[in-house]
PDB file of C-alpha atoms in Angstrom:
ATOM      1  CA  UNK X  13      54.090 155.420  41.948  1.00 88.00           C
ATOM      2  CA  UNK X  14      50.901 153.579  41.886  1.00 87.00           C
ATOM      3  CA  UNK X  15      50.078 155.766  39.017  1.00 91.00           C
ATOM      4  CA  UNK X  16      53.321 155.535  37.094  1.00 91.00           C
ATOM      5  CA  UNK X  17      52.794 154.161  33.574  1.00 91.00           C
ATOM      6  CA  UNK X  18      54.269 150.539  32.457  1.00 88.00           C
ATOM      7  CA  UNK X  19      57.337 151.075  30.185  1.00 88.00           C
ATOM      8  CA  UNK X  20      57.404 147.186  29.101  1.00 87.00           C
ATOM      9  CA  UNK X  21      54.538 144.797  27.708  1.00 86.00           C
ATOM     10  CA  UNK X  22      54.361 141.640  25.981  1.00 84.00           C
ATOM     11  CA  UNK X  23      53.792 141.534  22.257  1.00 83.00           C
ATOM     12  CA  UNK X  24      53.239 138.694  19.556  1.00 76.00           C
ATOM     13  CA  UNK X  25      53.988 139.702  15.744  1.00 70.00           C
ATOM     14  CA  UNK X  26      53.180 136.058  14.608  1.00 67.00           C
ATOM     15  CA  UNK X  27      55.230 133.219  13.309  1.00 66.00           C
ATOM     16  CA  UNK X  28      58.938 134.521  12.575  1.00 70.00           C
ATOM     17  CA  UNK X  29      59.837 134.366   8.904  1.00 75.00           C
ATOM     18  CA  UNK X  30      60.958 130.869   7.475  1.00 80.00           C
ATOM     19  CA  UNK X  31      63.808 130.312   4.806  1.00 83.00           C
ATOM     20  CA  UNK X  32      65.043 127.364   2.624  1.00 88.00           C
ATOM     21  CA  UNK X  33      68.662 126.572   4.289  1.00 89.00           C
ATOM     22  CA  UNK X  34      71.035 124.507   2.077  1.00 91.00           C
ATOM     23  CA  UNK X  35      74.154 122.631   2.492  1.00 93.00           C
ATOM     24  CA  UNK X  36      77.501 123.105   0.333  1.00 94.00           C
ATOM     25  CA  UNK X  37      77.574 120.948  -2.960  1.00 94.00           C
ATOM     26  CA  UNK X  38      79.086 117.748  -2.499  1.00 93.00           C
ATOM     27  CA  UNK X  39      82.444 117.267  -4.084  1.00 90.00           C
ATOM     28  CA  UNK X  40      82.001 113.989  -5.816  1.00 89.00           C
ATOM     29  CA  UNK X  41      80.078 113.225  -8.873  1.00 90.00           C
ATOM     30  CA  UNK X  42      77.494 110.296  -8.883  1.00 89.00           C
ATOM     31  CA  UNK X  43      79.287 108.946 -12.202  1.00 81.00           C
ATOM     32  CA  UNK X  44      83.065 107.993 -12.438  1.00 75.00           C
ATOM     33  CA  UNK X  45      82.856 109.081 -16.235  1.00 75.00           C
ATOM     34  CA  UNK X  46      80.117 110.289 -18.463  1.00 76.00           C
ATOM     35  CA  UNK X  47      77.008 112.268 -17.122  1.00 86.00           C
ATOM     36  CA  UNK X  48      76.151 112.288 -13.500  1.00 90.00           C
ATOM     37  CA  UNK X  49      75.277 114.677 -10.418  1.00 94.00           C
ATOM     38  CA  UNK X  50      76.449 116.441  -7.377  1.00 94.00           C
ATOM     39  CA  UNK X  51      73.944 116.632  -4.317  1.00 95.00           C
ATOM     40  CA  UNK X  52      73.343 118.773  -1.375  1.00 94.00           C
ATOM     41  CA  UNK X  53      70.785 119.043   1.325  1.00 93.00           C
ATOM     42  CA  UNK X  54      67.868 121.427   1.465  1.00 91.00           C
ATOM     43  CA  UNK X  55      65.726 122.143   4.559  1.00 88.00           C
ATOM     44  CA  UNK X  56      62.974 124.691   5.374  1.00 87.00           C
ATOM     45  CA  UNK X  57      63.748 126.591   8.928  1.00 84.00           C
ATOM     46  CA  UNK X  58      62.893 129.907  10.765  1.00 79.00           C
ATOM     47  CA  UNK X  59      65.402 132.404  10.052  1.00 71.00           C
ATOM     48  CA  UNK X  60      65.886 133.006  13.816  1.00 67.00           C
ATOM     49  CA  UNK X  61      66.338 130.340  16.763  1.00 63.00           C
ATOM     50  CA  UNK X  62      64.227 127.411  15.759  1.00 64.00           C
ATOM     51  CA  UNK X  63      66.693 124.321  14.871  1.00 65.00           C
ATOM     52  CA  UNK X  64      63.827 122.065  13.825  1.00 67.00           C
ATOM     53  CA  UNK X  65      62.808 121.429   9.850  1.00 70.00           C
ATOM     54  CA  UNK X  66      59.491 123.206   9.035  1.00 71.00           C
ATOM     55  CA  UNK X  67      57.185 122.271   6.185  1.00 73.00           C
ATOM     56  CA  UNK X  68      55.653 125.723   5.452  1.00 75.00           C
ATOM     57  CA  UNK X  69      58.031 127.411   3.046  1.00 82.00           C
ATOM     58  CA  UNK X  70      57.022 127.783  -0.567  1.00 81.00           C
ATOM     59  CA  UNK X  71      58.202 124.666  -2.949  1.00 83.00           C
ATOM     60  CA  UNK X  72      58.378 126.707  -5.744  1.00 84.00           C
ATOM     61  CA  UNK X  73      61.264 128.878  -4.113  1.00 85.00           C
ATOM     62  CA  UNK X  74      63.004 125.703  -3.402  1.00 89.00           C
ATOM     63  CA  UNK X  75      66.885 125.612  -4.327  1.00 91.00           C
ATOM     64  CA  UNK X  76      67.913 122.585  -6.476  1.00 93.00           C
ATOM     65  CA  UNK X  77      69.023 119.588  -4.513  1.00 93.00           C
ATOM     66  CA  UNK X  78      71.019 118.232  -7.734  1.00 95.00           C
ATOM     67  CA  UNK X  79      73.452 119.675 -10.136  1.00 95.00           C
ATOM     68  CA  UNK X  80      74.664 118.223 -13.375  1.00 95.00           C
ATOM     69  CA  UNK X  81      78.198 116.877 -13.543  1.00 93.00           C
ATOM     70  CA  UNK X  82      80.348 115.294 -16.389  1.00 88.00           C
ATOM     71  CA  UNK X  83      83.687 113.892 -15.762  1.00 79.00           C
ATOM     72  CA  UNK X  84      84.243 113.259 -19.680  1.00 78.00           C
ATOM     73  CA  UNK X  85      83.382 110.117 -21.830  1.00 76.00           C
ATOM     74  CA  UNK X  86      83.876 106.752 -20.417  1.00 74.00           C
ATOM     75  CA  UNK X  87      86.971 105.237 -22.026  1.00 75.00           C
ATOM     76  CA  UNK X  88      88.687 101.956 -20.989  1.00 78.00           C
ATOM     77  CA  UNK X  89      86.791 101.805 -17.677  1.00 81.00           C
ATOM     78  CA  UNK X  90      86.754  98.700 -15.780  1.00 87.00           C
ATOM     79  CA  UNK X  91      84.057  97.332 -13.470  1.00 89.00           C
ATOM     80  CA  UNK X  92      82.620  94.194 -12.274  1.00 93.00           C
ATOM     81  CA  UNK X  93      79.159  93.219 -13.938  1.00 93.00           C
ATOM     82  CA  UNK X  94      76.775  90.944 -11.983  1.00 95.00           C
ATOM     83  CA  UNK X  95      73.993  89.004 -13.359  1.00 95.00           C
ATOM     84  CA  UNK X  96      70.820  88.330 -11.439  1.00 96.00           C
ATOM     85  CA  UNK X  97      70.576  85.850  -8.436  1.00 96.00           C
ATOM     86  CA  UNK X  98      69.612  82.374  -9.126  1.00 96.00           C
ATOM     87  CA  UNK X  99      67.155  80.250  -7.423  1.00 95.00           C
ATOM     88  CA  UNK X 100      67.551  79.120  -3.861  1.00 95.00           C
ATOM     89  CA  UNK X 101      69.037  75.637  -3.538  1.00 94.00           C
ATOM     90  CA  UNK X 102      66.438  74.823  -0.720  1.00 90.00           C
ATOM     91  CA  UNK X 103      62.870  74.981  -0.823  1.00 89.00           C
ATOM     92  CA  UNK X 104      62.724  75.582   2.960  1.00 88.00           C
ATOM     93  CA  UNK X 105      65.321  76.411   5.459  1.00 86.00           C
ATOM     94  CA  UNK X 106      68.820  77.870   4.517  1.00 88.00           C
ATOM     95  CA  UNK X 107      70.056  77.463   1.268  1.00 93.00           C
ATOM     96  CA  UNK X 108      72.270  79.170  -0.991  1.00 96.00           C
ATOM     97  CA  UNK X 109      71.971  81.065  -4.342  1.00 97.00           C
ATOM     98  CA  UNK X 110      74.533  82.122  -6.923  1.00 97.00           C
ATOM     99  CA  UNK X 111      74.941  84.790  -9.818  1.00 97.00           C
ATOM    100  CA  UNK X 112      77.471  85.441 -12.566  1.00 96.00           C
ATOM    101  CA  UNK X 113      80.120  87.836 -11.869  1.00 96.00           C
ATOM    102  CA  UNK X 114      82.361  89.103 -14.756  1.00 96.00           C
ATOM    103  CA  UNK X 115      84.810  91.652 -15.376  1.00 95.00           C
ATOM    104  CA  UNK X 116      83.802  94.163 -18.351  1.00 93.00           C
ATOM    105  CA  UNK X 117      85.473  97.224 -20.047  1.00 90.00           C
ATOM    106  CA  UNK X 118      83.301 100.259 -20.779  1.00 81.00           C
ATOM    107  CA  UNK X 119      84.172 102.022 -24.127  1.00 78.00           C
ATOM    108  CA  UNK X 120      81.960 104.805 -25.085  1.00 71.00           C
ATOM    109  CA  UNK X 121      78.690 103.158 -23.585  1.00 70.00           C
ATOM    110  CA  UNK X 122      79.765  99.611 -24.978  1.00 80.00           C
ATOM    111  CA  UNK X 123      80.569  96.656 -22.584  1.00 84.00           C
ATOM    112  CA  UNK X 124      82.958  94.075 -23.391  1.00 89.00           C
ATOM    113  CA  UNK X 125      83.894  91.212 -21.156  1.00 93.00           C
ATOM    114  CA  UNK X 126      87.527  90.832 -20.412  1.00 92.00           C
ATOM    115  CA  UNK X 127      89.969  88.806 -18.090  1.00 92.00           C
ATOM    116  CA  UNK X 128      89.308  89.011 -14.281  1.00 92.00           C
ATOM    117  CA  UNK X 129      92.776  89.859 -13.579  1.00 93.00           C
ATOM    118  CA  UNK X 130      92.114  93.285 -14.966  1.00 90.00           C
ATOM    119  CA  UNK X 131      89.603  94.086 -12.148  1.00 92.00           C
ATOM    120  CA  UNK X 132      91.423  92.786  -9.457  1.00 91.00           C
ATOM    121  CA  UNK X 133      92.190  96.116  -7.915  1.00 91.00           C
ATOM    122  CA  UNK X 134      88.437  96.619  -7.473  1.00 90.00           C
ATOM    123  CA  UNK X 135      86.104  95.026  -4.752  1.00 93.00           C
ATOM    124  CA  UNK X 136      84.819  91.991  -6.453  1.00 95.00           C
ATOM    125  CA  UNK X 137      80.971  91.267  -5.555  1.00 96.00           C
ATOM    126  CA  UNK X 138      80.080  88.190  -4.052  1.00 96.00           C
ATOM    127  CA  UNK X 139      78.990  85.239  -6.488  1.00 96.00           C
ATOM    128  CA  UNK X 140      76.916  83.378  -4.025  1.00 96.00           C
ATOM    129  CA  UNK X 141      74.867  84.109  -0.823  1.00 97.00           C
ATOM    130  CA  UNK X 142      72.482  82.598   1.904  1.00 96.00           C
ATOM    131  CA  UNK X 143      68.913  82.531   1.250  1.00 95.00           C
ATOM    132  CA  UNK X 144      65.742  81.485   3.241  1.00 92.00           C
ATOM    133  CA  UNK X 145      62.286  81.073   1.542  1.00 91.00           C
ATOM    134  CA  UNK X 146      60.335  79.389   4.339  1.00 90.00           C
ATOM    135  CA  UNK X 147      60.653  77.241   7.497  1.00 89.00           C
ATOM    136  CA  UNK X 148      60.766  73.739   6.957  1.00 88.00           C
ATOM    137  CA  UNK X 149      59.097  72.480  10.211  1.00 90.00           C
ATOM    138  CA  UNK X 150      60.000  68.852  11.545  1.00 92.00           C
ATOM    139  CA  UNK X 151      62.057  66.848   9.103  1.00 92.00           C
ATOM    140  CA  UNK X 152      64.216  63.746   9.086  1.00 93.00           C
ATOM    141  CA  UNK X 153      67.878  64.073   9.600  1.00 94.00           C
ATOM    142  CA  UNK X 154      70.351  61.120   9.329  1.00 95.00           C
ATOM    143  CA  UNK X 155      74.043  60.379   9.503  1.00 95.00           C
ATOM    144  CA  UNK X 156      76.520  58.751   7.156  1.00 95.00           C
ATOM    145  CA  UNK X 157      76.450  55.005   6.802  1.00 95.00           C
ATOM    146  CA  UNK X 158      78.788  53.109   8.932  1.00 95.00           C
ATOM    147  CA  UNK X 159      81.310  50.555   7.435  1.00 94.00           C
ATOM    148  CA  UNK X 160      79.673  47.401   6.508  1.00 95.00           C
ATOM    149  CA  UNK X 161      80.134  44.590   9.134  1.00 94.00           C
ATOM    150  CA  UNK X 162      81.758  42.173   6.866  1.00 91.00           C
ATOM    151  CA  UNK X 163      83.705  42.491   3.539  1.00 88.00           C
ATOM    152  CA  UNK X 164      82.034  39.635   1.661  1.00 88.00           C
ATOM    153  CA  UNK X 165      79.243  36.947   1.925  1.00 86.00           C
ATOM    154  CA  UNK X 166      76.685  39.544   3.126  1.00 90.00           C
ATOM    155  CA  UNK X 167      77.043  42.006   6.095  1.00 93.00           C
ATOM    156  CA  UNK X 168      74.987  45.044   7.276  1.00 95.00           C
ATOM    157  CA  UNK X 169      75.600  48.727   8.014  1.00 95.00           C
ATOM    158  CA  UNK X 170      74.016  51.385  10.133  1.00 96.00           C
ATOM    159  CA  UNK X 171      73.045  54.851  10.574  1.00 96.00           C
ATOM    160  CA  UNK X 172      71.298  57.208  13.020  1.00 95.00           C
ATOM    161  CA  UNK X 173      67.988  58.796  12.176  1.00 95.00           C
ATOM    162  CA  UNK X 174      66.268  61.442  13.997  1.00 95.00           C
ATOM    163  CA  UNK X 175      63.342  63.863  13.662  1.00 95.00           C
ATOM    164  CA  UNK X 176      64.251  67.612  14.326  1.00 93.00           C
ATOM    165  CA  UNK X 177      62.674  70.832  14.176  1.00 91.00           C
ATOM    166  CA  UNK X 178      63.666  73.916  12.921  1.00 85.00           C
ATOM    167  CA  UNK X 179      65.780  74.874  15.937  1.00 85.00           C
ATOM    168  CA  UNK X 180      67.182  71.092  15.641  1.00 87.00           C
ATOM    169  CA  UNK X 181      65.312  70.160  18.827  1.00 92.00           C
ATOM    170  CA  UNK X 182      63.888  66.609  18.852  1.00 93.00           C
ATOM    171  CA  UNK X 183      60.450  66.325  17.416  1.00 93.00           C
ATOM    172  CA  UNK X 184      57.809  63.805  17.104  1.00 93.00           C
ATOM    173  CA  UNK X 185      55.845  65.404  14.171  1.00 93.00           C
ATOM    174  CA  UNK X 186      57.851  63.816  11.293  1.00 93.00           C
ATOM    175  CA  UNK X 187      55.683  61.586   8.782  1.00 94.00           C
ATOM    176  CA  UNK X 188      56.787  57.708   9.800  1.00 94.00           C
ATOM    177  CA  UNK X 189      56.081  56.464   6.336  1.00 95.00           C
ATOM    178  CA  UNK X 190      59.100  58.751   5.100  1.00 94.00           C
ATOM    179  CA  UNK X 191      61.551  57.739   7.672  1.00 95.00           C
ATOM    180  CA  UNK X 192      64.819  56.943   6.114  1.00 95.00           C
ATOM    181  CA  UNK X 193      66.058  53.058   6.795  1.00 96.00           C
ATOM    182  CA  UNK X 194      68.866  52.997   9.811  1.00 95.00           C
ATOM    183  CA  UNK X 195      69.880  49.523   8.559  1.00 96.00           C
ATOM    184  CA  UNK X 196      70.631  47.972   5.077  1.00 96.00           C
ATOM    185  CA  UNK X 197      72.554  44.762   3.541  1.00 95.00           C
ATOM    186  CA  UNK X 198      76.139  45.414   2.172  1.00 94.00           C
ATOM    187  CA  UNK X 199      78.897  43.383   0.540  1.00 92.00           C
ATOM    188  CA  UNK X 200      76.654  40.609  -0.529  1.00 90.00           C
ATOM    189  CA  UNK X 201      79.135  39.118  -2.958  1.00 86.00           C
ATOM    190  CA  UNK X 202      80.862  35.858  -2.312  1.00 82.00           C
ATOM    191  CA  UNK X 203      84.069  35.722  -0.571  1.00 80.00           C
ATOM    192  CA  UNK X 204      86.944  34.688  -2.730  1.00 71.00           C
ATOM    193  CA  UNK X 205      90.162  33.155  -1.637  1.00 67.00           C
ATOM    194  CA  UNK X 206      93.444  35.354  -1.969  1.00 68.00           C
ATOM    195  CA  UNK X 207      95.151  34.776  -5.104  1.00 65.00           C
ATOM    196  CA  UNK X 208      98.430  32.691  -4.293  1.00 73.00           C
ATOM    197  CA  UNK X 209     101.291  34.193  -7.026  1.00 76.00           C
ATOM    198  CA  UNK X 210     103.034  30.976  -6.674  1.00 84.00           C
ATOM    199  CA  UNK X 211     100.262  29.005  -7.605  1.00 88.00           C
ATOM    200  CA  UNK X 212     100.574  28.833 -11.500  1.00 88.00           C
ATOM    201  CA  UNK X 213     100.235  26.200 -14.299  1.00 91.00           C
ATOM    202  CA  UNK X 214     103.408  24.809 -15.361  1.00 90.00           C
ATOM    203  CA  UNK X 215     101.974  23.036 -18.596  1.00 88.00           C
ATOM    204  CA  UNK X 216      99.858  24.318 -21.375  1.00 88.00           C
ATOM    205  CA  UNK X 217      97.793  21.333 -21.357  1.00 90.00           C
ATOM    206  CA  UNK X 218      96.600  21.574 -17.834  1.00 93.00           C
ATOM    207  CA  UNK X 219      93.047  21.593 -19.371  1.00 91.00           C
ATOM    208  CA  UNK X 220      93.285  17.983 -20.253  1.00 92.00           C
ATOM    209  CA  UNK X 221      94.344  17.312 -16.501  1.00 91.00           C
ATOM    210  CA  UNK X 222      90.962  19.046 -15.362  1.00 91.00           C
ATOM    211  CA  UNK X 223      88.955  17.073 -17.803  1.00 91.00           C
ATOM    212  CA  UNK X 224      90.634  13.707 -16.948  1.00 91.00           C
ATOM    213  CA  UNK X 225      89.941  14.720 -13.070  1.00 91.00           C
ATOM    214  CA  UNK X 226      93.411  14.197 -12.261  1.00 91.00           C
ATOM    215  CA  UNK X 227      93.457  17.157  -9.873  1.00 91.00           C
ATOM    216  CA  UNK X 228      92.884  14.629  -6.996  1.00 91.00           C
ATOM    217  CA  UNK X 229      96.713  13.564  -7.179  1.00 92.00           C
ATOM    218  CA  UNK X 230      99.030  15.827  -5.492  1.00 91.00           C
ATOM    219  CA  UNK X 231     101.341  15.851  -8.476  1.00 92.00           C
ATOM    220  CA  UNK X 232      99.064  17.371 -10.692  1.00 91.00           C
ATOM    221  CA  UNK X 233      97.681  19.834  -8.102  1.00 90.00           C
ATOM    222  CA  UNK X 234     101.095  21.175  -8.085  1.00 91.00           C
ATOM    223  CA  UNK X 235     101.996  21.237 -11.738  1.00 92.00           C
ATOM    224  CA  UNK X 236      98.757  22.550 -12.652  1.00 93.00           C
ATOM    225  CA  UNK X 237      97.996  24.500  -9.472  1.00 91.00           C
ATOM    226  CA  UNK X 238      95.920  27.468 -11.026  1.00 89.00           C
ATOM    227  CA  UNK X 239      93.575  25.120 -13.138  1.00 90.00           C
ATOM    228  CA  UNK X 240      93.000  22.782 -10.393  1.00 91.00           C
ATOM    229  CA  UNK X 241      92.236  25.683  -7.683  1.00 86.00           C
ATOM    230  CA  UNK X 242      89.641  27.226 -10.009  1.00 84.00           C
ATOM    231  CA  UNK X 243      87.835  23.790 -10.292  1.00 84.00           C
ATOM    232  CA  UNK X 244      88.177  23.267  -6.227  1.00 79.00           C
ATOM    233  CA  UNK X 245      86.535  26.910  -5.963  1.00 76.00           C
ATOM    234  CA  UNK X 246      83.845  26.136  -8.312  1.00 76.00           C
ATOM    235  CA  UNK X 247      82.801  22.801  -6.375  1.00 74.00           C
ATOM    236  CA  UNK X 248      82.687  24.536  -3.350  1.00 69.00           C
ATOM    237  CA  UNK X 249      80.526  27.154  -4.261  1.00 65.00           C
ATOM    238  CA  UNK X 250      77.974  24.681  -5.843  1.00 64.00           C
ATOM    239  CA  UNK X 251      78.281  22.643  -2.683  1.00 65.00           C
ATOM    240  CA  UNK X 252      77.604  26.070  -0.508  1.00 58.00           C
ATOM    241  CA  UNK X 253      74.465  26.709  -3.079  1.00 58.00           C
TER     242      UNK X 253
END
């Protein structure tokens, strides 16, 4: 048995043959009307057991990955048409930018703007989106002004001002020279007494009563109430000033 010849030995005939494999053509044309294309996937693989794509197939023999298709001329085709995005509303940090969105009807290659209601069955592209150009770094933030402390004769109002970083945490890196005011004067106009609807002139010549300085008498103060009251208010203002 020691001299019995072997009946099995290893052999190697080189790399197994490789071939182009391709999937079925897609059912959908890339265009809803007019000329478009259908596609399929094409890969180079060994004809036997290897399931990994290869790169040693002859490209000249590669099957087509696209084929033409034509669903007929475009007639009364509705679609949304978008313009280019506009500038960002903020030079730094988060902002917004917008674009025009219109409904158009396509007829033999020509586009015509039509009512947006006609495209309502189609998903409408967004007309605005957020944008970000760069970080702002530390900057001043402020609240709305409070109510004025007085309704007339000069009051003041206040607001809170803070220096915040991009993460909205407190910072000390803001320029003090650019800090917004946190207090200001308001309602500096002179307070006027409320109007008394019952105070009116009973005679047309009350101007003569004022010129004659008769408003010091109670009778004339009653019969020429409106005219005498204006004189009293004017004299009071002069004394204040």
